Short mmCIF file of C-alpha atoms in Angstrom, two decimals:
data_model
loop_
_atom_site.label_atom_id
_atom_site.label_comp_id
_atom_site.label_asym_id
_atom_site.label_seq_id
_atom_site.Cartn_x
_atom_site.Cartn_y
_atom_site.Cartn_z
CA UNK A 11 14.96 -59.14 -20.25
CA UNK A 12 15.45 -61.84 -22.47
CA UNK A 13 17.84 -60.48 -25.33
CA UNK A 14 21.78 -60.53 -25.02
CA UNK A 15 21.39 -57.85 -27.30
CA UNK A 16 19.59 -55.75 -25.85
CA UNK A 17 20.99 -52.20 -24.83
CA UNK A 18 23.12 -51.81 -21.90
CA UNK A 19 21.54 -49.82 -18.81
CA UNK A 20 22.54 -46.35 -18.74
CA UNK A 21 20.72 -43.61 -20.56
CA UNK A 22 17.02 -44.65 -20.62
CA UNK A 23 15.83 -45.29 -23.63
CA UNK A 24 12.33 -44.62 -24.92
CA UNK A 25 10.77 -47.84 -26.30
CA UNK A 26 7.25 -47.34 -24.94
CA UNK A 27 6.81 -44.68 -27.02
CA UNK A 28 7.60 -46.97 -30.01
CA UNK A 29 4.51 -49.08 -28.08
CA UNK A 30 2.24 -46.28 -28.03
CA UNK A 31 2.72 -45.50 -31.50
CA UNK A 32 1.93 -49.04 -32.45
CA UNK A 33 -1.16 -49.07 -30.45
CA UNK A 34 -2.29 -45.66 -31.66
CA UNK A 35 -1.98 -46.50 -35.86
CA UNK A 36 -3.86 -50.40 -34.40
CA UNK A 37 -6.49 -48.12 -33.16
CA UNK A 38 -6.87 -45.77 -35.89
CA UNK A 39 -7.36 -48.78 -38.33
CA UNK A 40 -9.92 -50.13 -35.65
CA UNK A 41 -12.17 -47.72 -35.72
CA UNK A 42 -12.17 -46.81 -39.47
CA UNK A 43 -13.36 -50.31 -39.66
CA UNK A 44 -16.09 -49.18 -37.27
CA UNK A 45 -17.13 -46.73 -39.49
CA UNK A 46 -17.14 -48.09 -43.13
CA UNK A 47 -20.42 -48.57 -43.25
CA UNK A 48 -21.33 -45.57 -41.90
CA UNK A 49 -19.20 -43.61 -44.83
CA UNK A 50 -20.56 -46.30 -47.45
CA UNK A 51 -24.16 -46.24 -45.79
CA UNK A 52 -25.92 -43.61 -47.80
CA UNK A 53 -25.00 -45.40 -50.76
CA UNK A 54 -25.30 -48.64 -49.50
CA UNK A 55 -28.78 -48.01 -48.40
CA UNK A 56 -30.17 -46.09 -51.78
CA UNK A 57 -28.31 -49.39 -53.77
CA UNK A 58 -30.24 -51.99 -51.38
CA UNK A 59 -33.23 -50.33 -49.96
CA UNK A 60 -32.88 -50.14 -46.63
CA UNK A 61 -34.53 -48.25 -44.61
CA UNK A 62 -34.02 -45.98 -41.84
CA UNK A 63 -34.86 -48.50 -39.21
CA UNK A 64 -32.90 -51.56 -40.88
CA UNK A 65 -29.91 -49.18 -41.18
CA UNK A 66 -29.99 -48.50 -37.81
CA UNK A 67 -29.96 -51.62 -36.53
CA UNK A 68 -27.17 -52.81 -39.16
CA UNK A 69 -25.25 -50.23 -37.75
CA UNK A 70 -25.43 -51.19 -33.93
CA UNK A 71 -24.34 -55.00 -34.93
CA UNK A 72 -21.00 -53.89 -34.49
CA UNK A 73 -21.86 -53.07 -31.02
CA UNK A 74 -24.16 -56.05 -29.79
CA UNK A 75 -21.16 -58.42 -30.63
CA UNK A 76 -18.42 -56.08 -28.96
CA UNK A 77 -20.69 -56.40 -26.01
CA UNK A 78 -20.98 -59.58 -25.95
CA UNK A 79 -17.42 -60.03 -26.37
CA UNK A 80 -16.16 -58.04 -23.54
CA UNK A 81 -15.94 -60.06 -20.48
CA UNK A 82 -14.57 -62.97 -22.66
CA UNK A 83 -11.98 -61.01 -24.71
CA UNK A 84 -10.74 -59.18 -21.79
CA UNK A 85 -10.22 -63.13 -20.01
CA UNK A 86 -8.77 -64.21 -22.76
CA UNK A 87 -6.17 -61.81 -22.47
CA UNK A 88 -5.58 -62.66 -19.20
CA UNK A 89 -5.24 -65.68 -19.36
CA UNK A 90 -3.52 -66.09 -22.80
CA UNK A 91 -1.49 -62.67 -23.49
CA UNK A 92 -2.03 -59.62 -25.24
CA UNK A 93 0.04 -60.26 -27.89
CA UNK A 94 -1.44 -63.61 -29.29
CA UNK A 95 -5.37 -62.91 -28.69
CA UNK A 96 -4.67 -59.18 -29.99
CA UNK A 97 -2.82 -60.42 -33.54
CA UNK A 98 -5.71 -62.72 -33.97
CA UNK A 99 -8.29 -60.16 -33.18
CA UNK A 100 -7.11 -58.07 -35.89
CA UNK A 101 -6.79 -60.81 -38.40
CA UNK A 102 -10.11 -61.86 -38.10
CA UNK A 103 -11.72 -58.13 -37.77
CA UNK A 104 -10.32 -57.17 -40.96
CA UNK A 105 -11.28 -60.56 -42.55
CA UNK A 106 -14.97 -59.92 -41.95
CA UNK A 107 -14.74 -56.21 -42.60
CA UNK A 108 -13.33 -57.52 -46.45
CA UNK A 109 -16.05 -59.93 -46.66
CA UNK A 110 -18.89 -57.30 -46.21
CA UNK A 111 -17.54 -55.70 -49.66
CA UNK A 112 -19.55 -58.69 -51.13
CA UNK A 113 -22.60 -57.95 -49.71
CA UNK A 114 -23.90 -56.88 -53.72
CA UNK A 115 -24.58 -61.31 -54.16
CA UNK A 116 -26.73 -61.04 -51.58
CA UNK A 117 -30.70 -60.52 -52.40
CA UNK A 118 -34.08 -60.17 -50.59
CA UNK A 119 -33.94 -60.49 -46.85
CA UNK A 120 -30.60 -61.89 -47.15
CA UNK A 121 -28.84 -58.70 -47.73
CA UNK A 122 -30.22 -57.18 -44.05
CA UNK A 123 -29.17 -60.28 -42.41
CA UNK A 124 -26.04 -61.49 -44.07
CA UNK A 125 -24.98 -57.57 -43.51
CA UNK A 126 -25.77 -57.38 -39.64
CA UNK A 127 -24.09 -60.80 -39.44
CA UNK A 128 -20.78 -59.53 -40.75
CA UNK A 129 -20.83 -56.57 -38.96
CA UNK A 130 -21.86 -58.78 -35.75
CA UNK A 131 -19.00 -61.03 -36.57
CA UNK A 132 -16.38 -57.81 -36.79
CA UNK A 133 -17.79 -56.73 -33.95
CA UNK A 134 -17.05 -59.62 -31.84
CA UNK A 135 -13.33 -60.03 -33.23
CA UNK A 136 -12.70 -56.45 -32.16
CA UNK A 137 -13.94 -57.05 -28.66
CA UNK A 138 -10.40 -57.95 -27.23
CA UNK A 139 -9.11 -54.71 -28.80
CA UNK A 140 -9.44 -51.96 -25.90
CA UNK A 141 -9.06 -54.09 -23.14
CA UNK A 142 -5.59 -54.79 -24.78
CA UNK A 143 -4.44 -51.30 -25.48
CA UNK A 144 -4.99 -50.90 -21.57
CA UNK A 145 -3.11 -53.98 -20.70
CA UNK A 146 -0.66 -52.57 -22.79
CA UNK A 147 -0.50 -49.54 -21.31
CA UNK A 148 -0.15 -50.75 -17.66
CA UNK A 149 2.62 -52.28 -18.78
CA UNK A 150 4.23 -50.30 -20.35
CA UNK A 151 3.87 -46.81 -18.78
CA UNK A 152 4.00 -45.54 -14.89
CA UNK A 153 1.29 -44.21 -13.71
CA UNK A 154 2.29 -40.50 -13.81
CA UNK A 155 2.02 -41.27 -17.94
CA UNK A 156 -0.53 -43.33 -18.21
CA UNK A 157 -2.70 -39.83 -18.37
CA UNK A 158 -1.63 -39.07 -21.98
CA UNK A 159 -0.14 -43.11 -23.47
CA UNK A 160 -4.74 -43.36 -22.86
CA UNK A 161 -5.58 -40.29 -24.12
CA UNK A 162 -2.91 -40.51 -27.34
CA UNK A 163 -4.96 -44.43 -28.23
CA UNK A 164 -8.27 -43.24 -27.55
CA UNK A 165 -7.43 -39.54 -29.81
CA UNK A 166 -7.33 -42.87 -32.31
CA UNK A 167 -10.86 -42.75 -33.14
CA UNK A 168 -11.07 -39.20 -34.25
CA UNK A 169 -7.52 -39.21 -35.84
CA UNK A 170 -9.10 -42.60 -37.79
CA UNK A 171 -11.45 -40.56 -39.64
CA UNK A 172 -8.81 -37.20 -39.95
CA UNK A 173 -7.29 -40.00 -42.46
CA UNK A 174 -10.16 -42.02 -43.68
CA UNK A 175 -13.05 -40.44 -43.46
CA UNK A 176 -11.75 -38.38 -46.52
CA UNK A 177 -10.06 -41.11 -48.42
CA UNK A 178 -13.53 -43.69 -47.85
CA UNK A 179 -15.62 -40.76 -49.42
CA UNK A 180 -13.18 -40.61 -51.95
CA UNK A 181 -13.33 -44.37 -52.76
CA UNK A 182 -17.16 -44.08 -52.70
CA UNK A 183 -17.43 -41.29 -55.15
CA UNK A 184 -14.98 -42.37 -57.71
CA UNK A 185 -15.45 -46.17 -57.35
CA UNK A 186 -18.51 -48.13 -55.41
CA UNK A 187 -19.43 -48.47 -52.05
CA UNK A 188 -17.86 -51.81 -52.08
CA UNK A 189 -14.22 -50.69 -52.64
CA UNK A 190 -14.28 -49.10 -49.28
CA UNK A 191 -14.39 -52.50 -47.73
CA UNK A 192 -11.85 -54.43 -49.68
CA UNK A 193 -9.23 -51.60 -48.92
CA UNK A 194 -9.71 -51.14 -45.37
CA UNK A 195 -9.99 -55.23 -44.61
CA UNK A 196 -6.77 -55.36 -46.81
CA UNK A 197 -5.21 -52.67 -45.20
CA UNK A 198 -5.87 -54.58 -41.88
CA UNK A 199 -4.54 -57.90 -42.62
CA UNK A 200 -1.05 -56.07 -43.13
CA UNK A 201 -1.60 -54.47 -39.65
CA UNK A 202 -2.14 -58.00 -38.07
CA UNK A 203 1.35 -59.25 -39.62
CA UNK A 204 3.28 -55.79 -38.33
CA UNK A 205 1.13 -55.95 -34.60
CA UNK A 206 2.99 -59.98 -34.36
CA UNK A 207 6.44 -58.70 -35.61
CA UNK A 208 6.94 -55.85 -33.34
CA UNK A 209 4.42 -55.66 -30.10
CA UNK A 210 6.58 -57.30 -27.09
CA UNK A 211 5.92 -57.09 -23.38
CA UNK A 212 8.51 -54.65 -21.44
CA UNK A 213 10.52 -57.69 -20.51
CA UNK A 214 11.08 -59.26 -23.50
CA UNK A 215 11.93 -56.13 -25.71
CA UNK A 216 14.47 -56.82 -27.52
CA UNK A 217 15.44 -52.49 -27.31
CA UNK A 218 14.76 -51.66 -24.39
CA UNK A 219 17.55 -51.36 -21.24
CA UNK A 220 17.28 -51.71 -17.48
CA UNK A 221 17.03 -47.99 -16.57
CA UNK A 222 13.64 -47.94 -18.78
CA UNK A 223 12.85 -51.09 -17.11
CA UNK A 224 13.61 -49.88 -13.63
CA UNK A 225 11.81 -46.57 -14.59
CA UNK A 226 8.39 -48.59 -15.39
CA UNK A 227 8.09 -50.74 -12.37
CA UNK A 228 8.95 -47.73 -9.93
CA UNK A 229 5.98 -45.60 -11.11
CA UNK A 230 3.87 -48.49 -11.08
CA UNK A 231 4.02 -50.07 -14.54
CA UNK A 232 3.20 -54.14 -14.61
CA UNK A 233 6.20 -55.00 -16.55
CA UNK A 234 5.47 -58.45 -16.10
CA UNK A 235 1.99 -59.15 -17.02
CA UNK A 236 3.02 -61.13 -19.47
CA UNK A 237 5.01 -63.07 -17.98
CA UNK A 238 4.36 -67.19 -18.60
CA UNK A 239 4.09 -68.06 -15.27
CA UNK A 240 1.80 -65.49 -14.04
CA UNK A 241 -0.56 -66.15 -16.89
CA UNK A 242 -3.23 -67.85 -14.47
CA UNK A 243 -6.37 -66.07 -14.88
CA UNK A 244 -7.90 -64.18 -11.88
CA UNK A 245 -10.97 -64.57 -13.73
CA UNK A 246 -13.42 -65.73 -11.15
CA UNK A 247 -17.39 -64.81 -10.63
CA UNK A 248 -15.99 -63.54 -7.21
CA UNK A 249 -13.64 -61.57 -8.38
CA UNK A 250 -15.33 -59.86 -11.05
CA UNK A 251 -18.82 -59.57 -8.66
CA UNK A 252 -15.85 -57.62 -6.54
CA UNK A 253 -15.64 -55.57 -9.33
CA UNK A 254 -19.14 -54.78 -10.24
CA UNK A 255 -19.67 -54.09 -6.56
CA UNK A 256 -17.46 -51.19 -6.53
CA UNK A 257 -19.17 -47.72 -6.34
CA UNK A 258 -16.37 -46.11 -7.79
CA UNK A 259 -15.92 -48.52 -11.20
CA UNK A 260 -19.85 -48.70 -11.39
CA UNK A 261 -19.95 -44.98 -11.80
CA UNK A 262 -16.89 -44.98 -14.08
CA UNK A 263 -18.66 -47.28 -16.39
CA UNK A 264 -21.44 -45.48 -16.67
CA UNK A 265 -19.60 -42.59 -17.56
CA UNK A 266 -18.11 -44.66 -20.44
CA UNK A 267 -21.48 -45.17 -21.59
CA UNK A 268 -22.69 -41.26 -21.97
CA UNK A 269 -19.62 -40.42 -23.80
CA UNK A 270 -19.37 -43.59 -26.09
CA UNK A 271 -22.93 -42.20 -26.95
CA UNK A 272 -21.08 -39.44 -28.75
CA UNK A 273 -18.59 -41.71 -30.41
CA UNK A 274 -21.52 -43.89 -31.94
CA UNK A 275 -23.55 -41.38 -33.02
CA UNK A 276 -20.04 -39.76 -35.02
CA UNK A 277 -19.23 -43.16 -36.46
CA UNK A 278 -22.79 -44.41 -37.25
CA UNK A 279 -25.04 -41.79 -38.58
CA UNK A 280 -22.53 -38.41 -38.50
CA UNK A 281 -21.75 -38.44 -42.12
CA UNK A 282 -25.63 -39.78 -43.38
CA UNK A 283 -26.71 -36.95 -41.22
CA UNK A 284 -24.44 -34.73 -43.62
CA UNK A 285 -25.80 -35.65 -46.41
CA UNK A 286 -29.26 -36.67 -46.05
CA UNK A 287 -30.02 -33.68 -43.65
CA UNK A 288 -27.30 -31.25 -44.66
CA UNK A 289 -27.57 -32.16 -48.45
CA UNK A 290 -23.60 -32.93 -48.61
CA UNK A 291 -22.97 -35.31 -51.46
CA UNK A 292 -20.53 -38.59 -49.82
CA UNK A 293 -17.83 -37.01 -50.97
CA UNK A 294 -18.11 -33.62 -48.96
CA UNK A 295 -19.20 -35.40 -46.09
CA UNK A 296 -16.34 -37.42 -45.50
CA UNK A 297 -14.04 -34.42 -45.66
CA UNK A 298 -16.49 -32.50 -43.50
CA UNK A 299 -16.56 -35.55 -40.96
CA UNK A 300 -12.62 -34.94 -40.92
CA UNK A 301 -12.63 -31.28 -39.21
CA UNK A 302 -14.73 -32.75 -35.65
CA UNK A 303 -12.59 -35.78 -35.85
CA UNK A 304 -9.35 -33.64 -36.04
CA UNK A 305 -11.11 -31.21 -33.09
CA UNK A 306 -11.55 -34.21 -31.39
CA UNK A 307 -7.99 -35.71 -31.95
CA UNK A 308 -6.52 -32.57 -30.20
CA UNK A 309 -8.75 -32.15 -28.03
CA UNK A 310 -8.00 -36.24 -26.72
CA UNK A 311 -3.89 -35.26 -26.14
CA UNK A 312 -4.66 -31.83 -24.67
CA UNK A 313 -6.74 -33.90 -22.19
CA UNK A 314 -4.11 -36.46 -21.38
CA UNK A 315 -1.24 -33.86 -21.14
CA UNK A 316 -3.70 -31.75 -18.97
CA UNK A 317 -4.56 -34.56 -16.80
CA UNK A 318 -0.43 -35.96 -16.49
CA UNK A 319 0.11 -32.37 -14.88
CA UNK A 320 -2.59 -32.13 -12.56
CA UNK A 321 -1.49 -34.98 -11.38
CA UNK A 322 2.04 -34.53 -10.72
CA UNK A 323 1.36 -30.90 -9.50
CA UNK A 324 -1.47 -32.27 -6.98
CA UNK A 325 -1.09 -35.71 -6.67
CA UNK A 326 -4.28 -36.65 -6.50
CA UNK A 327 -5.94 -38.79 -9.33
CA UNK A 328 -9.45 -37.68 -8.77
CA UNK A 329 -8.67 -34.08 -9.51
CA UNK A 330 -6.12 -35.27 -12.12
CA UNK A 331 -8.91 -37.44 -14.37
CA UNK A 332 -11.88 -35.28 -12.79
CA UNK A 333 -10.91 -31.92 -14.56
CA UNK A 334 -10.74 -32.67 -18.20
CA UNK A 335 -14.08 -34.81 -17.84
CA UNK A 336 -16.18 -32.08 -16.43
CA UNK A 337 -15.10 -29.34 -19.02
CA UNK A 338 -14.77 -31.60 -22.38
CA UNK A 339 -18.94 -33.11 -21.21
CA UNK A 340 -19.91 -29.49 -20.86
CA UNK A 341 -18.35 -28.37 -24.13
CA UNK A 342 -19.67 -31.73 -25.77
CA UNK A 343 -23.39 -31.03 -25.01
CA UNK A 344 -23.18 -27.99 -26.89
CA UNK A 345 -23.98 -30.47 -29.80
CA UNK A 346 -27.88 -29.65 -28.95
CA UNK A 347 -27.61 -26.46 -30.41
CA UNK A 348 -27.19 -28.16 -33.99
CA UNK A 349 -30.85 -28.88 -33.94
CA UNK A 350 -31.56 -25.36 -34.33
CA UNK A 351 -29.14 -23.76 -36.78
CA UNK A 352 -29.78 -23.96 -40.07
CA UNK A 353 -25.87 -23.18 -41.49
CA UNK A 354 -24.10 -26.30 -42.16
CA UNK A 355 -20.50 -23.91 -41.41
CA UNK A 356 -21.82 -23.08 -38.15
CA UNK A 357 -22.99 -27.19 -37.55
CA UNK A 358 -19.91 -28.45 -38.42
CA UNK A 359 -18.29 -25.35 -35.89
CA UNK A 360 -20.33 -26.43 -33.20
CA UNK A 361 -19.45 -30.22 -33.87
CA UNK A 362 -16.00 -29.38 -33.35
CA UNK A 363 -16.01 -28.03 -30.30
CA UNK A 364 -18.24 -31.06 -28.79
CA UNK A 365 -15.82 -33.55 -30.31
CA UNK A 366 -12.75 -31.41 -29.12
CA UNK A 367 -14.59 -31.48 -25.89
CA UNK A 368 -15.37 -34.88 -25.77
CA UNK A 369 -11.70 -35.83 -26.56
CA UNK A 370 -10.57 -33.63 -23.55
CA UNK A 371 -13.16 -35.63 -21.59
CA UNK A 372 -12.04 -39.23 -22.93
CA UNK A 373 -9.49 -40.27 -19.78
CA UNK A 374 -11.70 -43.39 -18.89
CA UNK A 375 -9.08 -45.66 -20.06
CA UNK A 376 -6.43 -44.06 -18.40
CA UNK A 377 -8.70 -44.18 -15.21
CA UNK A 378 -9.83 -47.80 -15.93
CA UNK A 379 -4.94 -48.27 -15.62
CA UNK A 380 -5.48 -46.37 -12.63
CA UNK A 381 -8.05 -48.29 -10.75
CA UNK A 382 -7.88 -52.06 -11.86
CA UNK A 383 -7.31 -54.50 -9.54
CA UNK A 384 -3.81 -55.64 -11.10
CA UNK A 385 -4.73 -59.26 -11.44
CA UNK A 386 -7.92 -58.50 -13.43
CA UNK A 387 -6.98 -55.52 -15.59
CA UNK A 388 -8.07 -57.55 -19.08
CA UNK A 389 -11.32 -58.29 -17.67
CA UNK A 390 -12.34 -54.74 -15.51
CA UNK A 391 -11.14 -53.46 -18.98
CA UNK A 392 -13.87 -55.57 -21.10
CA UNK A 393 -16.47 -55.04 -17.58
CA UNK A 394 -15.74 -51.00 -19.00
CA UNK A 395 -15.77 -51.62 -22.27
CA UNK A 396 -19.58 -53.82 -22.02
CA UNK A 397 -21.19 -50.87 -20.02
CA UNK A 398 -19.82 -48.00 -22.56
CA UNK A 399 -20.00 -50.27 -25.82
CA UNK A 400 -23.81 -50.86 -25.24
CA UNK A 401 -24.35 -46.86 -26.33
CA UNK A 402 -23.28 -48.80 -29.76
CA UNK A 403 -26.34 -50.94 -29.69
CA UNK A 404 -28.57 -47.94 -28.48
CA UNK A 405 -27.44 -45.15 -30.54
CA UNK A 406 -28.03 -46.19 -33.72
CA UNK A 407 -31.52 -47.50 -33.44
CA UNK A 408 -32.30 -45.13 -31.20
CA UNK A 409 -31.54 -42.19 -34.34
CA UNK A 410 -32.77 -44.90 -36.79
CA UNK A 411 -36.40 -44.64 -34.96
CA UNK A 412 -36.44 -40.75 -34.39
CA UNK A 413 -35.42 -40.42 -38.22
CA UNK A 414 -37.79 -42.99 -39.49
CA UNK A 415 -40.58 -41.75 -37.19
CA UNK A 416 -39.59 -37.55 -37.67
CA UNK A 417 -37.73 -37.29 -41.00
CA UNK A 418 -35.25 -35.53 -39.18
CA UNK A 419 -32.64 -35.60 -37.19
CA UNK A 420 -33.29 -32.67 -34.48
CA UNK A 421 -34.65 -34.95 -31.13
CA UNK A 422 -31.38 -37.66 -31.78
CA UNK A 423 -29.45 -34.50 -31.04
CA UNK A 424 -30.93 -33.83 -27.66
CA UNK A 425 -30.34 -38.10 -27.04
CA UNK A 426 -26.64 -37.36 -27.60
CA UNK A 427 -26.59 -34.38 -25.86
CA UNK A 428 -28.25 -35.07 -22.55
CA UNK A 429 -26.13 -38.24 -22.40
CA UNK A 430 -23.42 -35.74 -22.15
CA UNK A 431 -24.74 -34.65 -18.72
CA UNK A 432 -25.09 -38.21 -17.97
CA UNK A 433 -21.69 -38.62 -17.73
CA UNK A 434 -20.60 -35.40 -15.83
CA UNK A 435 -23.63 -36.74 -13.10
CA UNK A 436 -21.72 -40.17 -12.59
CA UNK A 437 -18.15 -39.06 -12.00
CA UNK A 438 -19.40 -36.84 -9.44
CA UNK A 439 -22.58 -38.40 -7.85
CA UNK A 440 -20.99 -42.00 -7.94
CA UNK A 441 -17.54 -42.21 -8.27
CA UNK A 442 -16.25 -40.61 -5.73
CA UNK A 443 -12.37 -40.95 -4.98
CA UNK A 444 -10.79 -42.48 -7.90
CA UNK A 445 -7.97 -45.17 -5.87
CA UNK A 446 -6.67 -49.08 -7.58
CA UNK A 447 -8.83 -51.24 -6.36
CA UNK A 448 -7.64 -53.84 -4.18
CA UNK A 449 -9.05 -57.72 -4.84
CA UNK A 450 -9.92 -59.48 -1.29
CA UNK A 451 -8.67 -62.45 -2.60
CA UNK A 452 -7.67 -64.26 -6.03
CA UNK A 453 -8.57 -67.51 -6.78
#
């Protein structure tokens, strides 16, 4: 620790939590700018005339970019820091996400290109994002937390939309479609400013003492990632081949890809779905998409506290992470049974329960901390992050084609759901025992 001012050792103090918080309000912003378009979309699509098809694939742009952006984002973090490649991330993400509320001077095929370009563009500035809320949390938490610190970022997305989901709707009905991307590419340009001011690595902290220090590195937190002189990227075609070689992470990332199905399909077509096959105006649908995301928010902490105690009760990581993940995929494929009820109370129950199931079930993150190899954890965390981000690029045309081709939504419900199964079927046919992963060598 850097800082003469810093407090004295003693009485541990708490400053990761401070860390967490910043990470979980940087992630709630991140993935309302995921989803503007999917809250503006109806109207977006009625004022343009797009159709099912084109909206589909404007809505996976997003995800072909974060894709792509994976493997380099999570380097770039190695080699580089979280803090700089993060604070520019952000900048630039909410840039682009302002720019699309422009889209209205576009005409003729410019308007479906120049819009899958900006969503391609904040896309690929958001890539770094996840990769660096795990490098953050390796960090910055031992192992017997890193359970819940995972759980409380990823209950981001669904908290995201508890806040904005209501207030975009709003902004929709009582101004344009537009407004919702000016506010939320403002709002993120602030974020960007606050992320530089306050995120610092455990070591250089200006708050925190030695006994929260000492506390870290003896459960197995990397307080000094960071550091200057380590920041020599492992970032070989060895090493990461070592990593895609791995039984274990192979069946942890596809995993990530059945339940990032889910997320796409809530923060792509969830609230057109409302309306155009529910017959919710914007407004109601954005306050109706807030009750699954709020499910889903609980459910995400439940499963990290859940997880923290198996853990310390049994010790053993593959029960610990294991648990949650079979009950919340179980309880999220439930989502099937939306195709045949015709009450939109008892559709938005049963939504609910899959997104408070699929929140229990979201510990891939925390397992991604658990598993690493330490001198790669930026770029196993953007391997992850390609396998389960490419559900982004499938969902939505997927739905876009079974809507365009059906008129309904009914057989995109049975996609999401049996994806759901997907996942339960590769933590426990291919995973196996869930251990860090130890590098043969590091060039």
């Amino acid at each position: 620790m850097t800082d003469a001012t810093a407090p004295a050792a003693g009485k541990q103090t708490r400053v990761r939590y401070l860390i967490l918080l910043l990470i979980f309000l940087l992630t709630t912003i991140n993935y309302a700018d995921r989803s503007t378009f999917s809250i503006a979309g109806d109207a977006a699509q009625a004022d343009l005339g797009l159709s099912p098809v084109q909206m589909g694939y404007i809505l996976s742009a997003f995800a072909w970019a974060y894709v792509i952006g994976q493997i380099p984002g999570g380097a770039l973090l190695d080699r580089f820091g979280t803090k700089l490649i993060y604070a520019i991330a952000i900048a630039v993400w909410s840039f682009f996400t302002l720019t699309q509320g422009f889209s209205a001077f576009l005409t003729g095929g410019a308007i479906f290109a120049g819009l899958f370009a900006m969503r391609f563009a904040v896309g690929l500035a958001e890539s770094p994002s996840f990769p660096g809320n795990a490098r953050l949390v390796a960090a910055w938490f031992p192992g017997s937390e890193r359970g819940f610190a995972s759980a409380v970022f990823n209950s981001a997305q669904y908290f995201s939309l508890v806040v904005f989901a209501p207030l975009m709707g709003w902004l929709v009905h009582t101004f344009d479609w537009h407004s919702v991307f000016f506010v939320m590419g403002g709002l993120g340009l602030v974020a960007a400013v606050v992320f530089w001011k306050l995120i610092h690595s455990p070591v250089e902290h200006p708050s925190i003492n030695q006994a929260e220090l000492d506390y870290i590195e003896a459960g197995g937190g990397l307080i000094r990632m960071e550091d200057k002189v380590k920041k020599v990227s492992a970032f070989t075609w060895p090493n990461v081949k070592q990593v895609l070689s791995s039984r274990m992470l192979i069946g942890v990332f596809i995993g990530q890809y059945g339940i990032n199905v889910l997320t796409y399909f809530f923060v792509t077509w969830f609230p057109i779905y409302l309306v155009q096959e529910r017959g919710m105006n914007i407004m109601q649908a954005g306050f109706a998409a807030a009750a699954p995301a709020l499910c889903g928010f609980v459910g995400g902490v439940l499963g990290g506290a859940i997880s923290d105690y198996l853990l310390k009760r049994t010790g053993s990581l593959t029960i610990a992470r294991k648990t949650p993940l079979l009950i919340g995929m179980l309880l999220s494929a439930l989502i099937i049974v939306c195709a045949y009820v015709d009450s939109s109370a008892v559709v938005l129950v049963l939504m609910a329960v899959a997104f408070f199931g699929k929140g229990i079930a979201s510990l891939g993150w925390a397992v991604v901390s658990d598993t690493s190899p330490k001198e790669l954890v930026g770029v196993t965390g953007g391997i992850f992050n390609t396998f389960g981000n490419s559900a982004g690029i499938v969902t939505p045309i997927v739905i876009g084609y079974i809507v365009a081709a059906t008129g309904s939504f009914d057989l995109g419900l049975w996609f999401v759901g049996l994806h759901c199964l997907l996942v339960i079927a590769a933590y426990f046919l291919i995973t196996g025992k869930i251990e860090r992963l130890q590098l043969k060598s590091v060039a």
